[in-house]
Amino acid sequence: MLRRDDRTLPILMLLPNLVTITGLCAGLTAIRFIMVGRFDLAAMLIVFAAAIDGLDGLIARRLNAQSSFGAELDSLSDFLNFGVTPGLLVFQYALAGTYSTSWIFVLVYTICGCLRLARFNINRDTPLPPGTKPHFTGVPAPGGALLALLPVFMSLQGLIDARDFPVAYGIYLALVGLMMTSRIPTISPKSMRIPRDKAIFVLIGTVIVIGLLVTRFWLLMVLVGMVYLVVTGFAIVTYLRRWRS
């Protein structure tokens, strides 16, 4: 017989899963907008899903509500939000109708995203070697989606038109997928620290980001995407230098 307390569940314990479901709904709704040609709204929803992606795990740890169910739900949500949906958006926006093999690039990106998440799942509880800073192995799924959509962001900002370069965009998309499955250590927010006397600049920077968010959203996405691309490129160069030495 179960006690009454065992038959009930505090609503706060469901909060991490509710956040994950919210992100999943955003990704599914993005697909709906892709089908009707509203690529701007679809891209916004993917960005929203990426922005809240880490909240479910953070909330679960704070509430001591971690579960295998929540971890698997989060992984499946990530595959749709950052693997399937960005691939469909890029295809419909820039690759569809250009040449028959363009779908291959989407397949490479999406499958690489799936492989990256599968590897993350089996290594989720593997401890880091002593003295190693927290990092991601390869580009994480939300980061991959950000990089994959960077040309779309630049197009919506009016800097370029990614539809004029379908072959180049397809190759770039496949390369982003390969970076997700690579063994290259990439930056993790858990390893980022700042001097206490520099914290004021982070607060001021946050004000600037919020200002751009509500006034020049696509410009902000271009800047964020370019910064992440540079940081990832630096990680690749550092890894190659260590590998050769």
mmCIF file of N, CA and C in Angstrom, residues 119-227:
data_model
loop_
_atom_site.group_PDB
_atom_site.id
_atom_site.type_symbol
_atom_site.label_atom_id
_atom_site.label_comp_id
_atom_site.label_asym_id
_atom_site.label_seq_id
_atom_site.Cartn_x
_atom_site.Cartn_y
_atom_site.Cartn_z
ATOM 1 N N ARG A 119 25.628 10.759 -27.868
ATOM 2 C CA ARG A 119 26.912 10.689 -27.165
ATOM 3 C C ARG A 119 26.839 11.414 -25.830
ATOM 4 N N PHE A 120 26.148 12.552 -25.811
ATOM 5 C CA PHE A 120 25.990 13.294 -24.559
ATOM 6 C C PHE A 120 25.235 12.460 -23.532
ATOM 7 N N ASN A 121 24.203 11.739 -23.973
ATOM 8 C CA ASN A 121 23.399 10.951 -23.045
ATOM 9 C C ASN A 121 24.220 9.864 -22.364
ATOM 10 N N ILE A 122 25.058 9.164 -23.122
ATOM 11 C CA ILE A 122 25.796 8.062 -22.525
ATOM 12 C C ILE A 122 26.969 8.549 -21.680
ATOM 13 N N ASN A 123 27.397 9.792 -21.906
ATOM 14 C CA ASN A 123 28.509 10.356 -21.129
ATOM 15 C C ASN A 123 28.040 11.359 -20.087
ATOM 16 N N ARG A 124 26.723 11.426 -19.877
ATOM 17 C CA ARG A 124 26.166 12.468 -19.009
ATOM 18 C C ARG A 124 26.745 12.423 -17.598
ATOM 19 N N ASP A 125 26.914 11.248 -17.067
ATOM 20 C CA ASP A 125 27.363 11.103 -15.683
ATOM 21 C C ASP A 125 28.851 10.774 -15.562
ATOM 22 N N THR A 126 29.583 10.868 -16.660
ATOM 23 C CA THR A 126 31.016 10.596 -16.622
ATOM 24 C C THR A 126 31.749 11.772 -15.995
ATOM 25 N N PRO A 127 32.495 11.575 -14.916
ATOM 26 C CA PRO A 127 33.194 12.696 -14.282
ATOM 27 C C PRO A 127 34.350 13.197 -15.147
ATOM 28 N N LEU A 128 34.631 14.489 -15.042
ATOM 29 C CA LEU A 128 35.757 15.072 -15.762
ATOM 30 C C LEU A 128 37.071 14.648 -15.117
ATOM 31 N N PRO A 129 38.132 14.525 -15.907
ATOM 32 C CA PRO A 129 39.446 14.231 -15.319
ATOM 33 C C PRO A 129 39.846 15.336 -14.341
ATOM 34 N N PRO A 130 40.598 14.999 -13.307
ATOM 35 C CA PRO A 130 41.024 16.019 -12.332
ATOM 36 C C PRO A 130 41.779 17.161 -13.011
ATOM 37 N N GLY A 131 41.455 18.373 -12.597
ATOM 38 C CA GLY A 131 42.134 19.543 -13.137
ATOM 39 C C GLY A 131 41.587 20.041 -14.462
ATOM 40 N N THR A 132 40.530 19.402 -14.975
ATOM 41 C CA THR A 132 39.940 19.795 -16.247
ATOM 42 C C THR A 132 38.768 20.744 -16.020
ATOM 43 N N LYS A 133 38.756 21.849 -16.737
ATOM 44 C CA LYS A 133 37.651 22.788 -16.627
ATOM 45 C C LYS A 133 36.412 22.220 -17.315
ATOM 46 N N PRO A 134 35.227 22.562 -16.822
ATOM 47 C CA PRO A 134 34.005 22.112 -17.497
ATOM 48 C C PRO A 134 33.965 22.612 -18.939
ATOM 49 N N HIS A 135 33.591 21.748 -19.851
ATOM 50 C CA HIS A 135 33.514 22.106 -21.256
ATOM 51 C C HIS A 135 32.574 21.146 -21.971
ATOM 52 N N PHE A 136 32.148 21.550 -23.159
ATOM 53 C CA PHE A 136 31.379 20.663 -24.015
ATOM 54 C C PHE A 136 32.328 19.927 -24.949
ATOM 55 N N THR A 137 31.977 18.699 -25.292
ATOM 56 C CA THR A 137 32.718 17.958 -26.308
ATOM 57 C C THR A 137 32.013 18.170 -27.633
ATOM 58 N N GLY A 138 32.616 18.975 -28.491
ATOM 59 C CA GLY A 138 31.941 19.399 -29.699
ATOM 60 C C GLY A 138 31.005 20.567 -29.419
ATOM 61 N N VAL A 139 30.445 21.125 -30.462
ATOM 62 C CA VAL A 139 29.502 22.232 -30.309
ATOM 63 C C VAL A 139 28.181 21.690 -29.764
ATOM 64 N N PRO A 140 27.651 22.243 -28.684
ATOM 65 C CA PRO A 140 26.365 21.763 -28.149
ATOM 66 C C PRO A 140 25.232 22.021 -29.123
ATOM 67 N N ALA A 141 24.135 21.297 -28.947
ATOM 68 C CA ALA A 141 23.019 21.379 -29.890
ATOM 69 C C ALA A 141 22.460 22.803 -30.033
ATOM 70 N N PRO A 142 22.203 23.559 -28.941
ATOM 71 C CA PRO A 142 21.724 24.934 -29.130
ATOM 72 C C PRO A 142 22.744 25.813 -29.853
ATOM 73 N N GLY A 143 24.040 25.615 -29.554
ATOM 74 C CA GLY A 143 25.068 26.363 -30.256
ATOM 75 C C GLY A 143 25.113 26.005 -31.724
ATOM 76 N N GLY A 144 24.902 24.718 -32.039
ATOM 77 C CA GLY A 144 24.857 24.317 -33.438
ATOM 78 C C GLY A 144 23.705 24.976 -34.177
ATOM 79 N N ALA A 145 22.552 25.055 -33.527
ATOM 80 C CA ALA A 145 21.407 25.726 -34.147
ATOM 81 C C ALA A 145 21.699 27.197 -34.372
ATOM 82 N N LEU A 146 22.355 27.848 -33.405
ATOM 83 C CA LEU A 146 22.705 29.261 -33.542
ATOM 84 C C LEU A 146 23.628 29.473 -34.736
ATOM 85 N N LEU A 147 24.647 28.611 -34.869
ATOM 86 C CA LEU A 147 25.569 28.742 -35.993
ATOM 87 C C LEU A 147 24.872 28.428 -37.316
ATOM 88 N N ALA A 148 24.016 27.405 -37.322
ATOM 89 C CA ALA A 148 23.318 27.032 -38.547
ATOM 90 C C ALA A 148 22.427 28.153 -39.057
ATOM 91 N N LEU A 149 21.827 28.904 -38.141
ATOM 92 C CA LEU A 149 20.893 29.970 -38.524
ATOM 93 C C LEU A 149 21.569 31.321 -38.694
ATOM 94 N N LEU A 150 22.872 31.404 -38.457
ATOM 95 C CA LEU A 150 23.559 32.699 -38.562
ATOM 96 C C LEU A 150 23.357 33.356 -39.927
ATOM 97 N N PRO A 151 23.511 32.639 -41.060
ATOM 98 C CA PRO A 151 23.224 33.291 -42.351
ATOM 99 C C PRO A 151 21.777 33.751 -42.489
ATOM 100 N N VAL A 152 20.838 33.034 -41.875
ATOM 101 C CA VAL A 152 19.440 33.477 -41.896
ATOM 102 C C VAL A 152 19.297 34.775 -41.110
ATOM 103 N N PHE A 153 19.939 34.849 -39.943
ATOM 104 C CA PHE A 153 19.908 36.081 -39.161
ATOM 105 C C PHE A 153 20.484 37.248 -39.968
ATOM 106 N N MET A 154 21.599 37.009 -40.650
ATOM 107 C CA MET A 154 22.225 38.058 -41.453
ATOM 108 C C MET A 154 21.319 38.484 -42.598
ATOM 109 N N SER A 155 20.579 37.548 -43.154
ATOM 110 C CA SER A 155 19.646 37.877 -44.234
ATOM 111 C C SER A 155 18.482 38.713 -43.715
ATOM 112 N N LEU A 156 17.931 38.319 -42.569
ATOM 113 C CA LEU A 156 16.814 39.068 -41.999
ATOM 114 C C LEU A 156 17.231 40.459 -41.541
ATOM 115 N N GLN A 157 18.523 40.612 -41.207
ATOM 116 C CA GLN A 157 19.043 41.922 -40.856
ATOM 117 C C GLN A 157 19.335 42.761 -42.090
ATOM 118 N N GLY A 158 19.401 42.127 -43.260
ATOM 119 C CA GLY A 158 19.673 42.846 -44.503
ATOM 120 C C GLY A 158 21.134 42.948 -44.860
ATOM 121 N N LEU A 159 21.980 42.178 -44.207
ATOM 122 C CA LEU A 159 23.416 42.245 -44.498
ATOM 123 C C LEU A 159 23.771 41.451 -45.749
ATOM 124 N N ILE A 160 23.163 40.291 -45.908
ATOM 125 C CA ILE A 160 23.361 39.457 -47.087
ATOM 126 C C ILE A 160 22.021 38.822 -47.430
ATOM 127 N N ASP A 161 21.996 38.046 -48.516
ATOM 128 C CA ASP A 161 20.847 37.210 -48.815
ATOM 129 C C ASP A 161 21.370 35.793 -48.995
ATOM 130 N N ALA A 162 21.162 34.972 -47.973
ATOM 131 C CA ALA A 162 21.703 33.615 -47.992
ATOM 132 C C ALA A 162 21.156 32.800 -49.150
ATOM 133 N N ARG A 163 20.015 33.195 -49.696
ATOM 134 C CA ARG A 163 19.426 32.456 -50.807
ATOM 135 C C ARG A 163 20.231 32.605 -52.089
ATOM 136 N N ASP A 164 21.117 33.589 -52.141
ATOM 137 C CA ASP A 164 21.971 33.767 -53.316
ATOM 138 C C ASP A 164 23.164 32.815 -53.311
ATOM 139 N N PHE A 165 23.406 32.126 -52.197
ATOM 140 C CA PHE A 165 24.576 31.250 -52.074
ATOM 141 C C PHE A 165 24.156 29.882 -51.513
ATOM 142 N N PRO A 166 23.264 29.171 -52.214
ATOM 143 C CA PRO A 166 22.737 27.913 -51.658
ATOM 144 C C PRO A 166 23.804 26.838 -51.478
ATOM 145 N N VAL A 167 24.736 26.717 -52.419
ATOM 146 C CA VAL A 167 25.768 25.689 -52.297
ATOM 147 C C VAL A 167 26.666 25.978 -51.103
ATOM 148 N N ALA A 168 27.121 27.222 -50.996
ATOM 149 C CA ALA A 168 27.985 27.607 -49.877
ATOM 150 C C ALA A 168 27.260 27.415 -48.552
ATOM 151 N N TYR A 169 25.982 27.771 -48.514
ATOM 152 C CA TYR A 169 25.221 27.626 -47.278
ATOM 153 C C TYR A 169 25.047 26.151 -46.922
ATOM 154 N N GLY A 170 24.800 25.320 -47.927
ATOM 155 C CA GLY A 170 24.657 23.897 -47.663
ATOM 156 C C GLY A 170 25.922 23.285 -47.092
ATOM 157 N N ILE A 171 27.068 23.644 -47.662
ATOM 158 C CA ILE A 171 28.343 23.138 -47.154
ATOM 159 C C ILE A 171 28.585 23.641 -45.731
ATOM 160 N N TYR A 172 28.290 24.912 -45.497
ATOM 161 C CA TYR A 172 28.442 25.485 -44.157
ATOM 162 C C TYR A 172 27.567 24.742 -43.160
ATOM 163 N N LEU A 173 26.333 24.433 -43.539
ATOM 164 C CA LEU A 173 25.413 23.717 -42.643
ATOM 165 C C LEU A 173 25.968 22.344 -42.281
ATOM 166 N N ALA A 174 26.512 21.640 -43.272
ATOM 167 C CA ALA A 174 27.082 20.325 -43.007
ATOM 168 C C ALA A 174 28.296 20.431 -42.087
ATOM 169 N N LEU A 175 29.112 21.454 -42.268
ATOM 170 C CA LEU A 175 30.283 21.651 -41.407
ATOM 171 C C LEU A 175 29.868 21.917 -39.961
ATOM 172 N N VAL A 176 28.806 22.675 -39.777
ATOM 173 C CA VAL A 176 28.297 22.911 -38.422
ATOM 174 C C VAL A 176 27.890 21.583 -37.785
ATOM 175 N N GLY A 177 27.229 20.729 -38.564
ATOM 176 C CA GLY A 177 26.857 19.418 -38.043
ATOM 177 C C GLY A 177 28.072 18.604 -37.638
ATOM 178 N N LEU A 178 29.107 18.625 -38.457
ATOM 179 C CA LEU A 178 30.325 17.884 -38.133
ATOM 180 C C LEU A 178 30.994 18.435 -36.879
ATOM 181 N N MET A 179 30.910 19.750 -36.662
ATOM 182 C CA MET A 179 31.482 20.324 -35.450
ATOM 183 C C MET A 179 30.736 19.844 -34.204
ATOM 184 N N MET A 180 29.442 19.574 -34.345
ATOM 185 C CA MET A 180 28.688 19.069 -33.197
ATOM 186 C C MET A 180 29.144 17.672 -32.799
ATOM 187 N N THR A 181 29.542 16.862 -33.768
ATOM 188 C CA THR A 181 29.963 15.490 -33.464
ATOM 189 C C THR A 181 31.461 15.378 -33.206
ATOM 190 N N SER A 182 32.191 16.481 -33.318
ATOM 191 C CA SER A 182 33.636 16.441 -33.138
ATOM 192 C C SER A 182 34.000 16.237 -31.665
ATOM 193 N N ARG A 183 35.279 15.995 -31.408
ATOM 194 C CA ARG A 183 35.803 15.843 -30.055
ATOM 195 C C ARG A 183 36.458 17.132 -29.558
ATOM 196 N N ILE A 184 36.234 18.204 -30.254
ATOM 197 C CA ILE A 184 36.860 19.474 -29.901
ATOM 198 C C ILE A 184 36.219 20.042 -28.635
ATOM 199 N N PRO A 185 37.006 20.340 -27.591
ATOM 200 C CA PRO A 185 36.432 20.971 -26.385
ATOM 201 C C PRO A 185 35.975 22.398 -26.697
ATOM 202 N N THR A 186 34.733 22.686 -26.431
ATOM 203 C CA THR A 186 34.201 24.032 -26.652
ATOM 204 C C THR A 186 33.733 24.625 -25.333
ATOM 205 N N ILE A 187 33.556 25.924 -25.342
ATOM 206 C CA ILE A 187 33.295 26.656 -24.109
ATOM 207 C C ILE A 187 31.961 26.261 -23.486
ATOM 208 N N SER A 188 31.967 26.177 -22.169
ATOM 209 C CA SER A 188 30.756 25.906 -21.398
ATOM 210 C C SER A 188 30.517 27.057 -20.427
ATOM 211 N N PRO A 189 29.265 27.490 -20.249
ATOM 212 C CA PRO A 189 28.992 28.567 -19.284
ATOM 213 C C PRO A 189 29.478 28.244 -17.877
ATOM 214 N N LYS A 190 29.574 26.948 -17.536
ATOM 215 C CA LYS A 190 30.009 26.565 -16.195
ATOM 216 C C LYS A 190 31.460 26.940 -15.924
ATOM 217 N N SER A 191 32.254 27.117 -16.981
ATOM 218 C CA SER A 191 33.666 27.436 -16.805
ATOM 219 C C SER A 191 33.947 28.931 -16.878
ATOM 220 N N MET A 192 32.919 29.728 -17.161
ATOM 221 C CA MET A 192 33.110 31.169 -17.322
ATOM 222 C C MET A 192 33.077 31.863 -15.968
ATOM 223 N N ARG A 193 34.136 32.590 -15.674
ATOM 224 C CA ARG A 193 34.235 33.346 -14.425
ATOM 225 C C ARG A 193 34.778 34.732 -14.746
ATOM 226 N N ILE A 194 34.374 35.702 -13.933
ATOM 227 C CA ILE A 194 34.844 37.072 -14.134
ATOM 228 C C ILE A 194 35.358 37.627 -12.816
ATOM 229 N N PRO A 195 36.324 38.532 -12.870
ATOM 230 C CA PRO A 195 36.785 39.195 -11.643
ATOM 231 C C PRO A 195 35.645 39.994 -11.012
ATOM 232 N N ARG A 196 35.635 40.030 -9.706
ATOM 233 C CA ARG A 196 34.560 40.730 -9.012
ATOM 234 C C ARG A 196 34.494 42.205 -9.379
ATOM 235 N N ASP A 197 35.654 42.823 -9.618
ATOM 236 C CA ASP A 197 35.640 44.245 -9.939
ATOM 237 C C ASP A 197 35.196 44.517 -11.372
ATOM 238 N N LYS A 198 34.986 43.450 -12.160
ATOM 239 C CA LYS A 198 34.516 43.628 -13.545
ATOM 240 C C LYS A 198 33.039 43.280 -13.678
ATOM 241 N N ALA A 199 32.383 42.904 -12.585
ATOM 242 C CA ALA A 199 30.988 42.490 -12.652
ATOM 243 C C ALA A 199 30.081 43.611 -13.150
ATOM 244 N N ILE A 200 30.447 44.871 -12.869
ATOM 245 C CA ILE A 200 29.634 46.004 -13.295
ATOM 246 C C ILE A 200 29.519 46.060 -14.805
ATOM 247 N N PHE A 201 30.578 45.640 -15.513
ATOM 248 C CA PHE A 201 30.541 45.669 -16.979
ATOM 249 C C PHE A 201 29.582 44.612 -17.524
ATOM 250 N N VAL A 202 29.467 43.491 -16.823
ATOM 251 C CA VAL A 202 28.512 42.468 -17.230
ATOM 252 C C VAL A 202 27.090 42.994 -17.068
ATOM 253 N N LEU A 203 26.841 43.703 -15.975
ATOM 254 C CA LEU A 203 25.506 44.262 -15.759
ATOM 255 C C LEU A 203 25.166 45.302 -16.819
ATOM 256 N N ILE A 204 26.117 46.153 -17.150
ATOM 257 C CA ILE A 204 25.887 47.157 -18.186
ATOM 258 C C ILE A 204 25.692 46.480 -19.545
ATOM 259 N N GLY A 205 26.490 45.439 -19.797
ATOM 260 C CA GLY A 205 26.336 44.701 -21.047
ATOM 261 C C GLY A 205 24.963 44.068 -21.166
ATOM 262 N N THR A 206 24.422 43.617 -20.042
ATOM 263 C CA THR A 206 23.088 43.033 -20.044
ATOM 264 C C THR A 206 22.049 44.063 -20.453
ATOM 265 N N VAL A 207 22.220 45.298 -19.995
ATOM 266 C CA VAL A 207 21.295 46.375 -20.385
ATOM 267 C C VAL A 207 21.343 46.591 -21.893
ATOM 268 N N ILE A 208 22.557 46.582 -22.448
ATOM 269 C CA ILE A 208 22.705 46.778 -23.895
ATOM 270 C C ILE A 208 22.038 45.631 -24.657
ATOM 271 N N VAL A 209 22.243 44.408 -24.175
ATOM 272 C CA VAL A 209 21.639 43.245 -24.831
ATOM 273 C C VAL A 209 20.121 43.337 -24.807
ATOM 274 N N ILE A 210 19.551 43.714 -23.676
ATOM 275 C CA ILE A 210 18.097 43.839 -23.578
ATOM 276 C C ILE A 210 17.597 44.934 -24.512
ATOM 277 N N GLY A 211 18.357 46.037 -24.585
ATOM 278 C CA GLY A 211 17.977 47.115 -25.497
ATOM 279 C C GLY A 211 17.955 46.649 -26.949
ATOM 280 N N LEU A 212 18.973 45.911 -27.356
ATOM 281 C CA LEU A 212 19.006 45.378 -28.718
ATOM 282 C C LEU A 212 17.916 44.331 -28.931
ATOM 283 N N LEU A 213 17.604 43.590 -27.876
ATOM 284 C CA LEU A 213 16.593 42.544 -27.982
ATOM 285 C C LEU A 213 15.240 43.113 -28.384
ATOM 286 N N VAL A 214 14.909 44.280 -27.857
ATOM 287 C CA VAL A 214 13.588 44.852 -28.115
ATOM 288 C C VAL A 214 13.595 45.874 -29.261
ATOM 289 N N THR A 215 14.775 46.246 -29.749
ATOM 290 C CA THR A 215 14.832 47.250 -30.819
ATOM 291 C C THR A 215 15.468 46.722 -32.108
ATOM 292 N N ARG A 216 16.555 45.947 -31.984
ATOM 293 C CA ARG A 216 17.261 45.418 -33.162
ATOM 294 C C ARG A 216 17.549 43.938 -32.939
ATOM 295 N N PHE A 217 16.490 43.145 -32.941
ATOM 296 C CA PHE A 217 16.619 41.734 -32.578
ATOM 297 C C PHE A 217 17.575 40.987 -33.499
ATOM 298 N N TRP A 218 17.429 41.168 -34.802
ATOM 299 C CA TRP A 218 18.261 40.407 -35.740
ATOM 300 C C TRP A 218 19.712 40.847 -35.675
ATOM 301 N N LEU A 219 19.948 42.107 -35.431
ATOM 302 C CA LEU A 219 21.326 42.570 -35.242
ATOM 303 C C LEU A 219 21.940 41.900 -34.023
ATOM 304 N N LEU A 220 21.172 41.795 -32.952
ATOM 305 C CA LEU A 220 21.663 41.120 -31.756
ATOM 306 C C LEU A 220 21.998 39.665 -32.064
ATOM 307 N N MET A 221 21.133 38.979 -32.812
ATOM 308 C CA MET A 221 21.387 37.581 -33.147
ATOM 309 C C MET A 221 22.632 37.435 -34.017
ATOM 310 N N VAL A 222 22.845 38.384 -34.927
ATOM 311 C CA VAL A 222 24.054 38.353 -35.751
ATOM 312 C C VAL A 222 25.291 38.524 -34.879
ATOM 313 N N LEU A 223 25.248 39.474 -33.952
ATOM 314 C CA LEU A 223 26.394 39.717 -33.073
ATOM 315 C C LEU A 223 26.674 38.509 -32.192
ATOM 316 N N VAL A 224 25.641 37.943 -31.605
ATOM 317 C CA VAL A 224 25.814 36.761 -30.751
ATOM 318 C C VAL A 224 26.365 35.597 -31.571
ATOM 319 N N GLY A 225 25.804 35.397 -32.756
ATOM 320 C CA GLY A 225 26.259 34.310 -33.608
ATOM 321 C C GLY A 225 27.701 34.484 -34.041
ATOM 322 N N MET A 226 28.100 35.712 -34.377
ATOM 323 C CA MET A 226 29.476 35.969 -34.808
ATOM 324 C C MET A 226 30.448 35.761 -33.659
ATOM 325 N N VAL A 227 30.073 36.225 -32.468
ATOM 326 C CA VAL A 227 30.944 36.030 -31.298
ATOM 327 C C VAL A 227 31.122 34.545 -31.018
#
